[in-house]
PDB file of N, CA and C in Angstrom:
ATOM      1  N   UNK A   1     112.944 104.721 100.823  1.00  0.00           N
ATOM      2  CA  UNK A   1     113.352 106.270 101.216  1.00  0.00           C
ATOM      3  C   UNK A   1     112.199 107.008 101.749  1.00  0.00           C
ATOM      4  N   UNK A   2     112.331 107.524 103.177  1.00  0.00           N
ATOM      5  CA  UNK A   2     111.245 108.261 103.701  1.00  0.00           C
ATOM      6  C   UNK A   2     110.737 109.587 103.071  1.00  0.00           C
ATOM      7  N   UNK A   3     109.552 109.824 103.173  1.00  0.00           N
ATOM      8  CA  UNK A   3     109.071 111.240 102.607  1.00  0.00           C
ATOM      9  C   UNK A   3     109.512 112.239 103.492  1.00  0.00           C
ATOM     10  N   UNK A   4     109.344 113.458 102.874  1.00  0.00           N
ATOM     11  CA  UNK A   4     109.547 114.712 103.745  1.00  0.00           C
ATOM     12  C   UNK A   4     108.343 114.972 104.571  1.00  0.00           C
ATOM     13  N   UNK A   5     108.171 115.705 105.410  1.00  0.00           N
ATOM     14  CA  UNK A   5     107.024 116.070 106.173  1.00  0.00           C
ATOM     15  C   UNK A   5     105.987 116.740 105.355  1.00  0.00           C
ATOM     16  N   UNK A   6     106.651 117.576 104.599  1.00  0.00           N
ATOM     17  CA  UNK A   6     105.667 118.500 103.619  1.00  0.00           C
ATOM     18  C   UNK A   6     105.064 117.459 102.787  1.00  0.00           C
ATOM     19  N   UNK A   7     105.692 116.454 102.067  1.00  0.00           N
ATOM     20  CA  UNK A   7     105.164 115.561 101.027  1.00  0.00           C
ATOM     21  C   UNK A   7     104.107 114.647 101.742  1.00  0.00           C
ATOM     22  N   UNK A   8     104.550 114.011 102.996  1.00  0.00           N
ATOM     23  CA  UNK A   8     103.642 113.188 103.631  1.00  0.00           C
ATOM     24  C   UNK A   8     102.411 113.931 103.741  1.00  0.00           C
ATOM     25  N   UNK A   9     102.325 115.139 104.362  1.00  0.00           N
ATOM     26  CA  UNK A   9     101.249 115.864 104.717  1.00  0.00           C
ATOM     27  C   UNK A   9     100.322 116.171 103.338  1.00  0.00           C
ATOM     28  N   UNK A  10     101.024 116.348 102.203  1.00  0.00           N
ATOM     29  CA  UNK A  10     100.217 116.563 101.016  1.00  0.00           C
ATOM     30  C   UNK A  10      99.652 115.370 100.477  1.00  0.00           C
ATOM     31  N   UNK A  11     100.339 114.104 100.666  1.00  0.00           N
ATOM     32  CA  UNK A  11      99.784 112.837 100.196  1.00  0.00           C
ATOM     33  C   UNK A  11      98.770 112.380 101.110  1.00  0.00           C
ATOM     34  N   UNK A  12      98.558 112.687 102.399  1.00  0.00           N
ATOM     35  CA  UNK A  12      97.663 112.374 103.327  1.00  0.00           C
ATOM     36  C   UNK A  12      96.411 113.159 102.796  1.00  0.00           C
ATOM     37  N   UNK A  13      96.532 114.560 102.495  1.00  0.00           N
ATOM     38  CA  UNK A  13      95.352 115.200 102.222  1.00  0.00           C
ATOM     39  C   UNK A  13      94.732 114.811 100.975  1.00  0.00           C
ATOM     40  N   UNK A  14      95.602 114.440  99.921  1.00  0.00           N
ATOM     41  CA  UNK A  14      95.207 113.944  98.673  1.00  0.00           C
ATOM     42  C   UNK A  14      94.384 112.568  98.884  1.00  0.00           C
ATOM     43  N   UNK A  15      94.750 111.625  99.836  1.00  0.00           N
ATOM     44  CA  UNK A  15      94.159 110.468 100.020  1.00  0.00           C
ATOM     45  C   UNK A  15      92.904 110.493 100.707  1.00  0.00           C
ATOM     46  N   UNK A  16      92.729 111.668 101.686  1.00  0.00           N
ATOM     47  CA  UNK A  16      91.718 111.884 102.327  1.00  0.00           C
ATOM     48  C   UNK A  16      90.528 112.395 101.500  1.00  0.00           C
ATOM     49  N   UNK A  17      90.868 113.334 100.375  1.00  0.00           N
ATOM     50  CA  UNK A  17      90.040 113.905  99.222  1.00  0.00           C
ATOM     51  C   UNK A  17      89.575 112.758  98.330  1.00  0.00           C
ATOM     52  N   UNK A  18      90.478 111.645  98.062  1.00  0.00           N
ATOM     53  CA  UNK A  18      90.133 110.830  97.088  1.00  0.00           C
ATOM     54  C   UNK A  18      89.170 109.585  97.682  1.00  0.00           C
ATOM     55  N   UNK A  19      89.261 109.515  98.918  1.00  0.00           N
ATOM     56  CA  UNK A  19      88.421 108.635  99.669  1.00  0.00           C
ATOM     57  C   UNK A  19      87.019 109.129  99.437  1.00  0.00           C
ATOM     58  N   UNK A  20      86.502 110.234  99.621  1.00  0.00           N
ATOM     59  CA  UNK A  20      85.295 110.651  99.294  1.00  0.00           C
ATOM     60  C   UNK A  20      84.634 111.082  98.158  1.00  0.00           C
ATOM     61  N   UNK A  21      85.656 111.855  97.334  1.00  0.00           N
ATOM     62  CA  UNK A  21      85.299 112.158  95.928  1.00  0.00           C
ATOM     63  C   UNK A  21      85.569 110.893  94.993  1.00  0.00           C
ATOM     64  N   UNK A  22      86.677 110.420  95.127  1.00  0.00           N
ATOM     65  CA  UNK A  22      87.065 109.150  94.126  1.00  0.00           C
ATOM     66  C   UNK A  22      87.566 109.764  92.794  1.00  0.00           C
ATOM     67  N   UNK A  23      88.446 109.088  92.031  1.00  0.00           N
ATOM     68  CA  UNK A  23      88.982 109.766  90.759  1.00  0.00           C
ATOM     69  C   UNK A  23      87.811 109.627  89.756  1.00  0.00           C
ATOM     70  N   UNK A  24      86.854 108.872  89.995  1.00  0.00           N
ATOM     71  CA  UNK A  24      85.648 108.576  88.897  1.00  0.00           C
ATOM     72  C   UNK A  24      84.543 108.468  89.686  1.00  0.00           C
ATOM     73  N   UNK A  25      83.394 108.767  89.457  1.00  0.00           N
ATOM     74  CA  UNK A  25      82.091 108.677  90.049  1.00  0.00           C
ATOM     75  C   UNK A  25      81.590 107.001  90.032  1.00  0.00           C
ATOM     76  N   UNK A  26      82.031 106.263  88.891  1.00  0.00           N
ATOM     77  CA  UNK A  26      81.658 105.050  88.919  1.00  0.00           C
ATOM     78  C   UNK A  26      82.512 103.980  89.885  1.00  0.00           C
ATOM     79  N   UNK A  27      83.258 104.451  90.726  1.00  0.00           N
ATOM     80  CA  UNK A  27      84.086 103.670  91.650  1.00  0.00           C
ATOM     81  C   UNK A  27      83.200 103.164  92.766  1.00  0.00           C
ATOM     82  N   UNK A  28      83.224 102.222  93.173  1.00  0.00           N
ATOM     83  CA  UNK A  28      82.247 101.930  94.400  1.00  0.00           C
ATOM     84  C   UNK A  28      82.847 102.090  95.731  1.00  0.00           C
ATOM     85  N   UNK A  29      82.073 102.044  96.650  1.00  0.00           N
ATOM     86  CA  UNK A  29      82.530 102.609  97.993  1.00  0.00           C
ATOM     87  C   UNK A  29      83.621 101.405  98.593  1.00  0.00           C
ATOM     88  N   UNK A  30      83.305 100.365  98.223  1.00  0.00           N
ATOM     89  CA  UNK A  30      84.254  99.206  98.486  1.00  0.00           C
ATOM     90  C   UNK A  30      85.620  99.365  98.058  1.00  0.00           C
ATOM     91  N   UNK A  31      85.899  99.773  96.864  1.00  0.00           N
ATOM     92  CA  UNK A  31      87.064 100.157  96.110  1.00  0.00           C
ATOM     93  C   UNK A  31      87.711 101.153  96.613  1.00  0.00           C
ATOM     94  N   UNK A  32      87.006 102.313  96.876  1.00  0.00           N
ATOM     95  CA  UNK A  32      87.581 103.403  97.442  1.00  0.00           C
ATOM     96  C   UNK A  32      88.191 103.363  98.890  1.00  0.00           C
ATOM     97  N   UNK A  33      87.435 102.332  99.748  1.00  0.00           N
ATOM     98  CA  UNK A  33      87.860 102.165 101.033  1.00  0.00           C
ATOM     99  C   UNK A  33      89.130 101.370 101.064  1.00  0.00           C
ATOM    100  N   UNK A  34      88.993 100.261 100.010  1.00  0.00           N
ATOM    101  CA  UNK A  34      90.194  99.396  99.689  1.00  0.00           C
ATOM    102  C   UNK A  34      91.383 100.253  99.351  1.00  0.00           C
ATOM    103  N   UNK A  35      91.501 101.172  98.398  1.00  0.00           N
ATOM    104  CA  UNK A  35      92.419 101.787  97.947  1.00  0.00           C
ATOM    105  C   UNK A  35      93.023 102.810  98.801  1.00  0.00           C
ATOM    106  N   UNK A  36      92.139 103.469  99.915  1.00  0.00           N
ATOM    107  CA  UNK A  36      92.512 104.197 100.829  1.00  0.00           C
ATOM    108  C   UNK A  36      93.337 103.327 101.765  1.00  0.00           C
ATOM    109  N   UNK A  37      92.924 102.349 102.280  1.00  0.00           N
ATOM    110  CA  UNK A  37      93.663 101.661 103.309  1.00  0.00           C
ATOM    111  C   UNK A  37      94.979 100.995 102.720  1.00  0.00           C
ATOM    112  N   UNK A  38      95.108 100.649 101.365  1.00  0.00           N
ATOM    113  CA  UNK A  38      96.298 100.274 100.838  1.00  0.00           C
ATOM    114  C   UNK A  38      97.488 101.370 100.634  1.00  0.00           C
ATOM    115  N   UNK A  39      96.892 102.408 100.332  1.00  0.00           N
ATOM    116  CA  UNK A  39      97.516 103.668 100.035  1.00  0.00           C
ATOM    117  C   UNK A  39      97.996 104.198 101.281  1.00  0.00           C
ATOM    118  N   UNK A  40      97.183 104.340 102.254  1.00  0.00           N
ATOM    119  CA  UNK A  40      97.335 104.860 103.708  1.00  0.00           C
ATOM    120  C   UNK A  40      98.650 104.070 104.179  1.00  0.00           C
ATOM    121  N   UNK A  41      98.477 102.653 104.135  1.00  0.00           N
ATOM    122  CA  UNK A  41      99.369 101.872 104.752  1.00  0.00           C
ATOM    123  C   UNK A  41     100.904 102.015 103.831  1.00  0.00           C
ATOM    124  N   UNK A  42     100.853 102.561 102.784  1.00  0.00           N
ATOM    125  CA  UNK A  42     102.168 102.761 102.214  1.00  0.00           C
ATOM    126  C   UNK A  42     102.645 104.092 102.613  1.00  0.00           C
ATOM    127  N   UNK A  43     101.937 105.081 102.726  1.00  0.00           N
ATOM    128  CA  UNK A  43     101.987 106.315 103.458  1.00  0.00           C
ATOM    129  C   UNK A  43     102.807 106.202 104.898  1.00  0.00           C
ATOM    130  N   UNK A  44     102.090 105.273 105.659  1.00  0.00           N
ATOM    131  CA  UNK A  44     102.780 105.039 106.832  1.00  0.00           C
ATOM    132  C   UNK A  44     104.164 104.555 106.830  1.00  0.00           C
ATOM    133  N   UNK A  45     104.238 103.550 105.944  1.00  0.00           N
ATOM    134  CA  UNK A  45     105.615 102.919 105.654  1.00  0.00           C
ATOM    135  C   UNK A  45     106.792 103.838 105.571  1.00  0.00           C
ATOM    136  N   UNK A  46     106.361 104.777 104.581  1.00  0.00           N
ATOM    137  CA  UNK A  46     107.274 105.763 104.094  1.00  0.00           C
ATOM    138  C   UNK A  46     107.269 107.343 104.837  1.00  0.00           C
ATOM    139  N   UNK A  47     106.517 107.167 105.954  1.00  0.00           N
ATOM    140  CA  UNK A  47     106.341 108.517 106.759  1.00  0.00           C
ATOM    141  C   UNK A  47     107.594 108.789 107.330  1.00  0.00           C
ATOM    142  N   UNK A  48     107.930 110.021 107.645  1.00  0.00           N
ATOM    143  CA  UNK A  48     109.207 110.438 108.331  1.00  0.00           C
ATOM    144  C   UNK A  48     109.400 109.806 109.555  1.00  0.00           C
ATOM    145  N   UNK A  49     110.556 109.595 110.114  1.00  0.00           N
ATOM    146  CA  UNK A  49     110.844 109.051 111.526  1.00  0.00           C
ATOM    147  C   UNK A  49     110.007 109.800 112.571  1.00  0.00           C
ATOM    148  N   UNK A  50     109.502 109.071 113.479  1.00  0.00           N
ATOM    149  CA  UNK A  50     108.640 109.828 114.595  1.00  0.00           C
ATOM    150  C   UNK A  50     107.480 110.230 114.174  1.00  0.00           C
ATOM    151  N   UNK A  51     106.910 110.013 112.965  1.00  0.00           N
ATOM    152  CA  UNK A  51     105.482 110.301 112.725  1.00  0.00           C
ATOM    153  C   UNK A  51     104.509 109.353 112.098  1.00  0.00           C
ATOM    154  N   UNK A  52     105.194 108.235 112.354  1.00  0.00           N
ATOM    155  CA  UNK A  52     104.307 106.804 111.880  1.00  0.00           C
ATOM    156  C   UNK A  52     103.257 106.814 112.733  1.00  0.00           C
ATOM    157  N   UNK A  53     103.322 106.880 113.849  1.00  0.00           N
ATOM    158  CA  UNK A  53     102.164 106.628 114.976  1.00  0.00           C
ATOM    159  C   UNK A  53     101.125 107.739 114.553  1.00  0.00           C
ATOM    160  N   UNK A  54     101.459 109.024 114.451  1.00  0.00           N
ATOM    161  CA  UNK A  54     100.659 109.964 114.070  1.00  0.00           C
ATOM    162  C   UNK A  54      99.764 109.581 112.829  1.00  0.00           C
ATOM    163  N   UNK A  55     100.477 109.238 111.947  1.00  0.00           N
ATOM    164  CA  UNK A  55      99.794 108.949 110.498  1.00  0.00           C
ATOM    165  C   UNK A  55      98.881 107.756 110.812  1.00  0.00           C
ATOM    166  N   UNK A  56      99.240 106.747 111.502  1.00  0.00           N
ATOM    167  CA  UNK A  56      98.385 105.620 111.865  1.00  0.00           C
ATOM    168  C   UNK A  56      97.183 105.911 112.448  1.00  0.00           C
ATOM    169  N   UNK A  57      97.273 106.813 113.513  1.00  0.00           N
ATOM    170  CA  UNK A  57      95.967 107.369 114.329  1.00  0.00           C
ATOM    171  C   UNK A  57      95.194 108.161 113.298  1.00  0.00           C
ATOM    172  N   UNK A  58      95.960 109.234 112.541  1.00  0.00           N
ATOM    173  CA  UNK A  58      95.075 109.951 111.666  1.00  0.00           C
ATOM    174  C   UNK A  58      94.282 109.191 110.664  1.00  0.00           C
ATOM    175  N   UNK A  59      94.907 108.048 110.021  1.00  0.00           N
ATOM    176  CA  UNK A  59      94.224 106.947 109.188  1.00  0.00           C
ATOM    177  C   UNK A  59      93.074 106.445 109.859  1.00  0.00           C
ATOM    178  N   UNK A  60      93.290 106.099 110.942  1.00  0.00           N
ATOM    179  CA  UNK A  60      91.979 105.535 111.807  1.00  0.00           C
ATOM    180  C   UNK A  60      90.925 106.376 111.960  1.00  0.00           C
ATOM    181  N   UNK A  61      91.393 107.699 112.161  1.00  0.00           N
ATOM    182  CA  UNK A  61      90.281 108.777 112.678  1.00  0.00           C
ATOM    183  C   UNK A  61      89.556 108.958 111.293  1.00  0.00           C
ATOM    184  N   UNK A  62      90.254 109.041 110.317  1.00  0.00           N
ATOM    185  CA  UNK A  62      89.616 109.322 108.706  1.00  0.00           C
ATOM    186  C   UNK A  62      88.422 108.201 108.479  1.00  0.00           C
ATOM    187  N   UNK A  63      89.083 107.049 108.798  1.00  0.00           N
ATOM    188  CA  UNK A  63      88.232 105.799 108.299  1.00  0.00           C
ATOM    189  C   UNK A  63      86.930 105.916 109.065  1.00  0.00           C
ATOM    190  N   UNK A  64      87.151 106.236 110.571  1.00  0.00           N
ATOM    191  CA  UNK A  64      86.088 106.261 111.659  1.00  0.00           C
ATOM    192  C   UNK A  64      84.937 107.261 111.181  1.00  0.00           C
ATOM    193  N   UNK A  65      85.407 108.369 110.670  1.00  0.00           N
ATOM    194  CA  UNK A  65      84.489 109.519 110.412  1.00  0.00           C
ATOM    195  C   UNK A  65      84.007 109.505 109.098  1.00  0.00           C
ATOM    196  N   UNK A  66      84.501 108.714 108.243  1.00  0.00           N
ATOM    197  CA  UNK A  66      84.401 108.815 106.855  1.00  0.00           C
ATOM    198  C   UNK A  66      82.900 108.062 106.237  1.00  0.00           C
ATOM    199  N   UNK A  67      81.990 109.028 105.619  1.00  0.00           N
ATOM    200  CA  UNK A  67      80.833 108.401 105.158  1.00  0.00           C
ATOM    201  C   UNK A  67      81.080 107.338 104.204  1.00  0.00           C
ATOM    202  N   UNK A  68      82.061 107.084 103.476  1.00  0.00           N
ATOM    203  CA  UNK A  68      82.340 105.937 102.691  1.00  0.00           C
ATOM    204  C   UNK A  68      82.436 104.741 103.487  1.00  0.00           C
ATOM    205  N   UNK A  69      83.185 104.890 104.358  1.00  0.00           N
ATOM    206  CA  UNK A  69      83.337 103.668 105.401  1.00  0.00           C
ATOM    207  C   UNK A  69      82.042 103.311 106.088  1.00  0.00           C
ATOM    208  N   UNK A  70      81.615 104.358 106.413  1.00  0.00           N
ATOM    209  CA  UNK A  70      80.123 104.186 107.410  1.00  0.00           C
ATOM    210  C   UNK A  70      79.156 103.386 106.451  1.00  0.00           C
ATOM    211  N   UNK A  71      78.949 103.757 105.290  1.00  0.00           N
ATOM    212  CA  UNK A  71      78.090 103.155 104.223  1.00  0.00           C
ATOM    213  C   UNK A  71      78.377 101.592 104.087  1.00  0.00           C
ATOM    214  N   UNK A  72      79.686 101.169 104.194  1.00  0.00           N
ATOM    215  CA  UNK A  72      80.160  99.843 104.072  1.00  0.00           C
ATOM    216  C   UNK A  72      79.684  99.054 105.512  1.00  0.00           C
ATOM    217  N   UNK A  73      79.473  99.420 106.504  1.00  0.00           N
ATOM    218  CA  UNK A  73      79.232  98.737 107.709  1.00  0.00           C
ATOM    219  C   UNK A  73      77.595  98.634 107.529  1.00  0.00           C
TER     220      UNK A  73
END
C-alpha cells in the first residue's frame, strides 16, 4: 500500500537525520549507510505514484552529500 505524500516526506526526513546522527553513537558508518540504503529502497517502493523518481534522485543526492558516505569512500 503506497504511503501518503505527507508520510513519505516525513519518513524521508527521518531517514536523512538517522543517517548522520544514528540511533546510537556506537553504530559504525558502514551500518548507518547500509540501513539508509535499505530503508530508502523501501521508501521508494512505497512512495506515492509519480514520486518514485523524485525519491530515487533525492536519495542519491543525500548519499552524495553525506559525510557518512564520504568517510566510507
